[in-house]
Amino acid sequence: MASLLWLLVWAAGVIWILVLGTAVYATGISRGPVDDRVANVMILAGGVFLPTLVLGGLVTWTVWTMSGLRVPDEQGLRVAVSGEQWWWRVAYEGPDGNPVASANEIRLPAGETVTLELSSPDVIHSFWIPSIAGKMDMIPGRVNELVLEPTKPGIYRGVCAEYCGTSHALMAFSVVVMEPDAFAAWLAEEARPASASSAHEGLALFLENGCGACHAIRGTEADGRVGPDLTHVASRKSLGAGILPVTQAALEEWITHTREVKPDARMPPYDMLPEAEIATIAGYLASLK
Ligand code: CUA
């Protein structure tokens, strides 16, 4: 792309000088009318032949260069990321080939090629991890592939970079780049069902109040697909797509003041529940490491 850019800059520069030179010659240096035959040759050469040659050549070279931008065959780990209203649905290609559902955080192995499959069910979002790769749109009805290779372990911030509705600015995520061994261990752990006891009173309340219709907690009866998968929610760096810490207090705040924290979020606030029940549910979620 850089060589294409420089060729265009040089070609445009040469043509610019030619055109200005002709104009200066015609208005300043040359006196008197030009011979008809010379004029016809100039119009044909400069108006038809030269543009056809230059534009044809540039188009050919551009198309030829584009083939080099095709996604490489070696695409490594695949992670599907979907832009939702206003959070990120994430699914890893698991150790056994089955997808591992997660949300609002992306973990990647350092030094390895990763292909992110970007999509959206409804409106256009733009997926952007400034420290690692350029922006790419998430467009309903298609899957855009972003191939990247993070090199340095660390925690990076990702954002939505295209206005997508009321809480567009509250749609962030963390990217955790890990050493490959640590990543493999983490993915194996993430693929497992929830670790918390299924006898936890918070789980009973979670199911009783219908939370499981929208959220999945693998290993329990909760298998909703509308909202974020919560199987390991407490092991994530943030809650609510990059806006709250993962603490008991933040979980309670989210459950009861959902739409103050994130205007127009699909989840309704559950502030009608008794405080003790909220605390028990939040306590259960905080134990889902
Ligand atoms: Cu999603 Cu802006």
Short mmCIF file of C-alpha atoms and ligand atoms in Angstrom, two decimals:
data_model
loop_
_atom_site.label_atom_id
_atom_site.label_comp_id
_atom_site.label_asym_id
_atom_site.label_seq_id
_atom_site.Cartn_x
_atom_site.Cartn_y
_atom_site.Cartn_z
CA MET A 1 0.00 0.00 0.00
CA ALA A 2 2.89 2.35 0.75
CA SER A 3 4.46 1.77 -2.68
CA LEU A 4 1.06 2.32 -4.31
CA LEU A 5 0.67 5.57 -2.36
CA TRP A 6 4.11 6.83 -3.41
CA LEU A 7 3.48 5.96 -7.06
CA LEU A 8 0.21 7.90 -6.95
CA VAL A 9 1.92 10.88 -5.29
CA TRP A 10 4.67 10.94 -7.91
CA ALA A 11 2.32 10.41 -10.86
CA ALA A 12 -0.02 13.13 -9.61
CA GLY A 13 2.98 15.45 -9.08
CA VAL A 14 4.30 14.94 -12.62
CA ILE A 15 0.85 15.47 -14.15
CA TRP A 16 0.31 18.58 -12.03
CA ILE A 17 3.60 20.09 -13.24
CA LEU A 18 2.77 19.18 -16.87
CA VAL A 19 -0.66 20.84 -16.67
CA LEU A 20 0.67 23.97 -14.93
CA GLY A 21 3.58 24.14 -17.39
CA THR A 22 1.19 24.01 -20.31
CA ALA A 23 -0.98 26.70 -18.76
CA VAL A 24 1.99 28.98 -18.11
CA TYR A 25 3.26 28.40 -21.64
CA ALA A 26 -0.12 29.12 -23.20
CA THR A 27 -0.84 32.27 -21.21
CA GLY A 28 2.57 33.77 -20.68
CA ILE A 29 5.27 32.57 -23.03
CA SER A 30 3.53 31.78 -26.30
CA ARG A 31 2.11 34.73 -28.27
CA GLY A 32 -0.40 34.38 -31.07
CA PRO A 33 -2.75 31.55 -32.09
CA VAL A 34 -1.71 27.87 -32.27
CA ASP A 35 -1.90 25.97 -35.53
CA ASP A 36 -5.12 23.87 -35.83
CA ARG A 37 -3.23 20.63 -36.42
CA VAL A 38 -1.04 21.15 -33.36
CA ALA A 39 -4.13 21.94 -31.27
CA ASN A 40 -5.87 18.73 -32.43
CA VAL A 41 -2.83 16.62 -31.64
CA MET A 42 -2.56 18.19 -28.17
CA ILE A 43 -6.24 17.56 -27.42
CA LEU A 44 -6.05 13.95 -28.58
CA ALA A 45 -2.76 13.21 -26.87
CA GLY A 46 -3.30 15.15 -23.64
CA GLY A 47 -7.07 14.70 -23.38
CA VAL A 48 -7.62 11.13 -24.57
CA PHE A 49 -4.46 9.12 -24.98
CA LEU A 50 -2.53 10.21 -21.87
CA PRO A 51 -5.43 9.94 -19.33
CA THR A 52 -6.41 6.51 -20.71
CA LEU A 53 -2.84 5.29 -20.42
CA VAL A 54 -2.24 6.75 -16.93
CA LEU A 55 -5.58 5.74 -15.40
CA GLY A 56 -5.51 2.30 -17.06
CA GLY A 57 -2.00 1.71 -15.74
CA LEU A 58 -2.90 2.84 -12.21
CA VAL A 59 -6.05 0.71 -12.10
CA THR A 60 -4.11 -2.35 -13.26
CA TRP A 61 -1.44 -1.83 -10.65
CA THR A 62 -3.97 -1.12 -7.88
CA VAL A 63 -5.90 -4.32 -8.63
CA TRP A 64 -2.65 -6.28 -8.77
CA THR A 65 -1.57 -4.81 -5.39
CA MET A 66 -4.93 -5.73 -3.82
CA SER A 67 -4.24 -9.43 -4.30
CA GLY A 68 -1.35 -9.01 -1.86
CA LEU A 69 -3.75 -7.73 0.79
CA ARG A 70 -5.74 -10.96 0.82
CA VAL A 71 -5.96 -12.71 4.20
CA PRO A 72 -3.07 -15.15 4.57
CA ASP A 73 -3.80 -18.91 4.58
CA GLU A 74 -2.36 -19.37 8.08
CA GLN A 75 -5.11 -17.85 10.22
CA GLY A 76 -4.50 -19.42 13.64
CA LEU A 77 -7.02 -19.28 16.44
CA ARG A 78 -10.47 -18.03 15.49
CA VAL A 79 -12.51 -15.80 17.76
CA ALA A 80 -16.00 -14.64 16.80
CA VAL A 81 -16.94 -11.20 18.10
CA SER A 82 -20.36 -9.68 17.61
CA GLY A 83 -21.34 -6.09 18.41
CA GLU A 84 -24.53 -6.08 20.48
CA GLN A 85 -26.68 -3.35 22.10
CA TRP A 86 -24.13 -2.28 23.84
CA TRP A 87 -21.81 -5.08 24.63
CA TRP A 88 -19.61 -7.63 22.87
CA ARG A 89 -20.52 -11.26 22.30
CA VAL A 90 -17.36 -13.35 22.14
CA ALA A 91 -16.92 -17.01 21.16
CA TYR A 92 -13.56 -18.79 21.05
CA GLU A 93 -12.79 -21.87 19.08
CA GLY A 94 -12.47 -24.22 22.07
CA PRO A 95 -9.83 -26.92 22.67
CA ASP A 96 -12.26 -29.61 21.44
CA GLY A 97 -13.48 -27.55 18.48
CA ASN A 98 -16.71 -26.46 20.15
CA PRO A 99 -17.29 -22.73 20.64
CA VAL A 100 -16.59 -21.28 24.09
CA ALA A 101 -18.98 -18.43 24.85
CA SER A 102 -17.77 -15.33 26.67
CA ALA A 103 -18.40 -11.61 26.60
CA ASN A 104 -16.91 -8.13 26.87
CA GLU A 105 -13.31 -9.27 27.09
CA ILE A 106 -10.99 -10.83 24.55
CA ARG A 107 -7.96 -12.88 25.48
CA LEU A 108 -5.27 -13.56 22.91
CA PRO A 109 -2.02 -15.53 22.83
CA ALA A 110 1.08 -13.34 22.30
CA GLY A 111 3.12 -13.97 19.16
CA GLU A 112 0.43 -16.00 17.40
CA THR A 113 -1.80 -15.19 14.48
CA VAL A 114 -5.44 -14.76 15.46
CA THR A 115 -8.43 -14.27 13.19
CA LEU A 116 -11.31 -12.26 14.61
CA GLU A 117 -14.64 -12.85 12.86
CA LEU A 118 -16.51 -9.58 13.28
CA SER A 119 -20.27 -9.33 12.86
CA SER A 120 -23.39 -7.63 14.19
CA PRO A 121 -27.04 -8.69 14.39
CA ASP A 122 -28.55 -5.23 13.89
CA VAL A 123 -26.59 -1.99 13.53
CA ILE A 124 -23.06 -1.15 12.41
CA HIS A 125 -20.36 -1.00 15.07
CA SER A 126 -16.65 -0.45 14.55
CA PHE A 127 -14.27 -2.76 16.38
CA TRP A 128 -11.08 -1.03 17.48
CA ILE A 129 -8.12 -2.01 19.66
CA PRO A 130 -5.90 1.04 19.01
CA SER A 131 -2.69 -0.53 20.38
CA ILE A 132 -3.00 -3.70 18.31
CA ALA A 133 -4.82 -3.14 15.03
CA GLY A 134 -6.78 -0.72 12.88
CA LYS A 135 -10.53 -0.28 13.04
CA MET A 136 -12.85 -2.67 11.27
CA ASP A 137 -16.60 -2.31 10.84
CA MET A 138 -19.02 -4.91 12.18
CA ILE A 139 -21.75 -5.03 9.57
CA PRO A 140 -25.09 -6.88 9.84
CA GLY A 141 -25.35 -9.73 7.37
CA ARG A 142 -21.65 -10.30 6.84
CA VAL A 143 -18.52 -11.44 8.65
CA ASN A 144 -15.43 -9.26 8.39
CA GLU A 145 -12.17 -10.98 9.23
CA LEU A 146 -9.51 -9.09 11.14
CA VAL A 147 -6.22 -10.99 11.22
CA LEU A 148 -3.79 -9.77 13.85
CA GLU A 149 -0.76 -10.83 15.77
CA PRO A 150 -0.37 -9.26 19.22
CA THR A 151 3.28 -9.28 20.23
CA LYS A 152 3.44 -7.96 23.77
CA PRO A 153 1.59 -9.47 26.75
CA GLY A 154 -0.48 -6.93 28.64
CA ILE A 155 -3.94 -5.48 29.01
CA TYR A 156 -5.18 -3.23 26.23
CA ARG A 157 -8.35 -1.23 25.86
CA GLY A 158 -10.74 -1.74 22.98
CA VAL A 159 -13.69 0.46 22.02
CA CYS A 160 -16.54 0.82 19.59
CA ALA A 161 -15.45 3.46 17.09
CA GLU A 162 -18.68 4.13 15.24
CA TYR A 163 -21.78 5.76 16.68
CA CYS A 164 -24.30 2.96 17.20
CA GLY A 165 -26.88 4.41 19.59
CA THR A 166 -27.41 5.94 23.02
CA SER A 167 -24.71 4.00 24.87
CA HIS A 168 -22.14 3.91 22.07
CA ALA A 169 -19.59 5.62 24.32
CA LEU A 170 -20.23 3.00 27.03
CA MET A 171 -19.25 0.08 24.84
CA ALA A 172 -15.67 -0.86 25.62
CA PHE A 173 -13.76 -4.06 26.34
CA SER A 174 -10.43 -5.29 27.62
CA VAL A 175 -7.99 -7.23 25.52
CA VAL A 176 -5.72 -9.44 27.60
CA VAL A 177 -2.68 -10.64 25.67
CA MET A 178 -1.11 -13.62 27.45
CA GLU A 179 1.88 -15.92 26.98
CA PRO A 180 0.70 -18.85 24.78
CA ASP A 181 0.90 -21.43 27.62
CA ALA A 182 -1.05 -19.23 30.00
CA PHE A 183 -3.58 -18.57 27.28
CA ALA A 184 -4.11 -22.29 26.58
CA ALA A 185 -4.61 -22.93 30.29
CA TRP A 186 -7.02 -20.03 30.53
CA LEU A 187 -9.04 -21.20 27.50
CA ALA A 188 -9.33 -24.72 28.93
CA GLU A 189 -10.62 -23.16 32.15
CA GLU A 190 -13.01 -20.85 30.28
CA ALA A 191 -14.44 -23.85 28.39
CA ARG A 192 -15.44 -25.50 31.67
CA PRO A 193 -18.93 -25.05 33.16
CA ALA A 194 -19.45 -22.69 36.10
CA SER A 195 -17.40 -23.53 39.16
CA ALA A 196 -19.78 -22.20 41.81
CA SER A 197 -21.97 -24.63 43.69
CA SER A 198 -25.28 -25.30 41.98
CA ALA A 199 -26.82 -25.36 45.47
CA HIS A 200 -26.03 -21.62 45.88
CA GLU A 201 -29.14 -19.75 46.94
CA GLY A 202 -28.22 -16.98 44.47
CA LEU A 203 -28.58 -19.39 41.56
CA ALA A 204 -32.09 -20.36 42.68
CA LEU A 205 -33.04 -16.65 42.83
CA PHE A 206 -31.35 -16.01 39.47
CA LEU A 207 -33.49 -18.71 37.86
CA GLU A 208 -36.65 -17.81 39.78
CA ASN A 209 -36.53 -14.22 38.58
CA GLY A 210 -36.11 -15.22 34.95
CA CYS A 211 -32.50 -14.07 34.53
CA GLY A 212 -31.73 -17.38 32.81
CA ALA A 213 -34.03 -16.49 29.91
CA CYS A 214 -31.43 -13.99 28.70
CA HIS A 215 -28.18 -15.13 30.32
CA ALA A 216 -26.40 -18.45 30.16
CA ILE A 217 -24.42 -19.93 33.03
CA ARG A 218 -23.06 -23.17 31.64
CA GLY A 219 -23.61 -26.11 33.96
CA THR A 220 -26.91 -24.68 35.23
CA GLU A 221 -30.42 -24.41 33.79
CA ALA A 222 -29.71 -20.83 32.70
CA ASP A 223 -29.17 -21.02 28.95
CA GLY A 224 -30.43 -17.68 27.56
CA ARG A 225 -28.66 -16.27 24.51
CA VAL A 226 -29.98 -12.69 24.50
CA GLY A 227 -27.49 -11.18 26.95
CA PRO A 228 -23.86 -11.85 27.86
CA ASP A 229 -22.80 -15.36 28.93
CA LEU A 230 -22.08 -15.17 32.67
CA THR A 231 -20.36 -18.55 33.22
CA HIS A 232 -17.08 -16.93 34.30
CA VAL A 233 -18.22 -13.33 34.70
CA ALA A 234 -16.23 -12.76 37.90
CA SER A 235 -12.94 -13.57 36.20
CA ARG A 236 -13.35 -10.68 33.75
CA LYS A 237 -11.66 -7.30 34.08
CA SER A 238 -14.88 -5.32 33.91
CA LEU A 239 -18.65 -5.47 34.10
CA GLY A 240 -21.17 -3.98 31.68
CA ALA A 241 -18.70 -3.84 28.76
CA GLY A 242 -15.83 -1.88 30.25
CA ILE A 243 -17.74 0.47 32.54
CA LEU A 244 -17.85 -1.07 36.05
CA PRO A 245 -15.39 -3.07 38.14
CA VAL A 246 -16.35 -6.68 38.91
CA THR A 247 -17.27 -6.33 42.57
CA GLN A 248 -20.28 -7.24 44.68
CA ALA A 249 -21.25 -3.56 44.92
CA ALA A 250 -20.94 -3.01 41.16
CA LEU A 251 -23.02 -6.12 40.44
CA GLU A 252 -25.76 -4.84 42.75
CA GLU A 253 -25.57 -1.42 41.10
CA TRP A 254 -25.86 -3.00 37.64
CA ILE A 255 -28.83 -5.22 38.55
CA THR A 256 -30.82 -2.39 40.15
CA HIS A 257 -29.78 0.66 38.09
CA THR A 258 -29.10 -0.93 34.71
CA ARG A 259 -30.39 1.95 32.65
CA GLU A 260 -28.74 4.67 34.71
CA VAL A 261 -25.44 2.89 34.24
CA LYS A 262 -26.10 2.13 30.57
CA PRO A 263 -28.96 4.14 28.99
CA ASP A 264 -31.22 2.11 26.66
CA ALA A 265 -29.61 -1.21 27.59
CA ARG A 266 -31.92 -4.11 26.74
CA MET A 267 -31.82 -5.46 30.29
CA PRO A 268 -34.51 -3.97 32.52
CA PRO A 269 -33.49 -2.91 36.05
CA TYR A 270 -34.53 -5.36 38.78
CA ASP A 271 -34.88 -2.74 41.51
CA MET A 272 -38.22 -4.24 42.59
CA LEU A 273 -36.45 -7.21 44.21
CA PRO A 274 -35.80 -7.10 47.97
CA GLU A 275 -32.30 -5.87 48.81
CA ALA A 276 -31.36 -9.16 50.42
CA GLU A 277 -32.20 -11.09 47.23
CA ILE A 278 -30.19 -8.66 45.09
CA ALA A 279 -27.22 -9.13 47.41
CA THR A 280 -27.54 -12.91 47.22
CA ILE A 281 -27.72 -12.91 43.41
CA ALA A 282 -24.78 -10.50 43.18
CA GLY A 283 -22.85 -12.67 45.61
CA TYR A 284 -23.48 -15.71 43.45
CA LEU A 285 -22.36 -13.90 40.28
CA ALA A 286 -19.25 -12.58 42.06
CA SER A 287 -18.31 -16.20 42.79
CA LEU A 288 -18.40 -17.23 39.10
CA LYS A 289 -14.66 -17.20 38.56
CU1 CUA B 1 -21.09 0.03 19.07
CU2 CUA B 1 -20.66 2.32 18.80
#
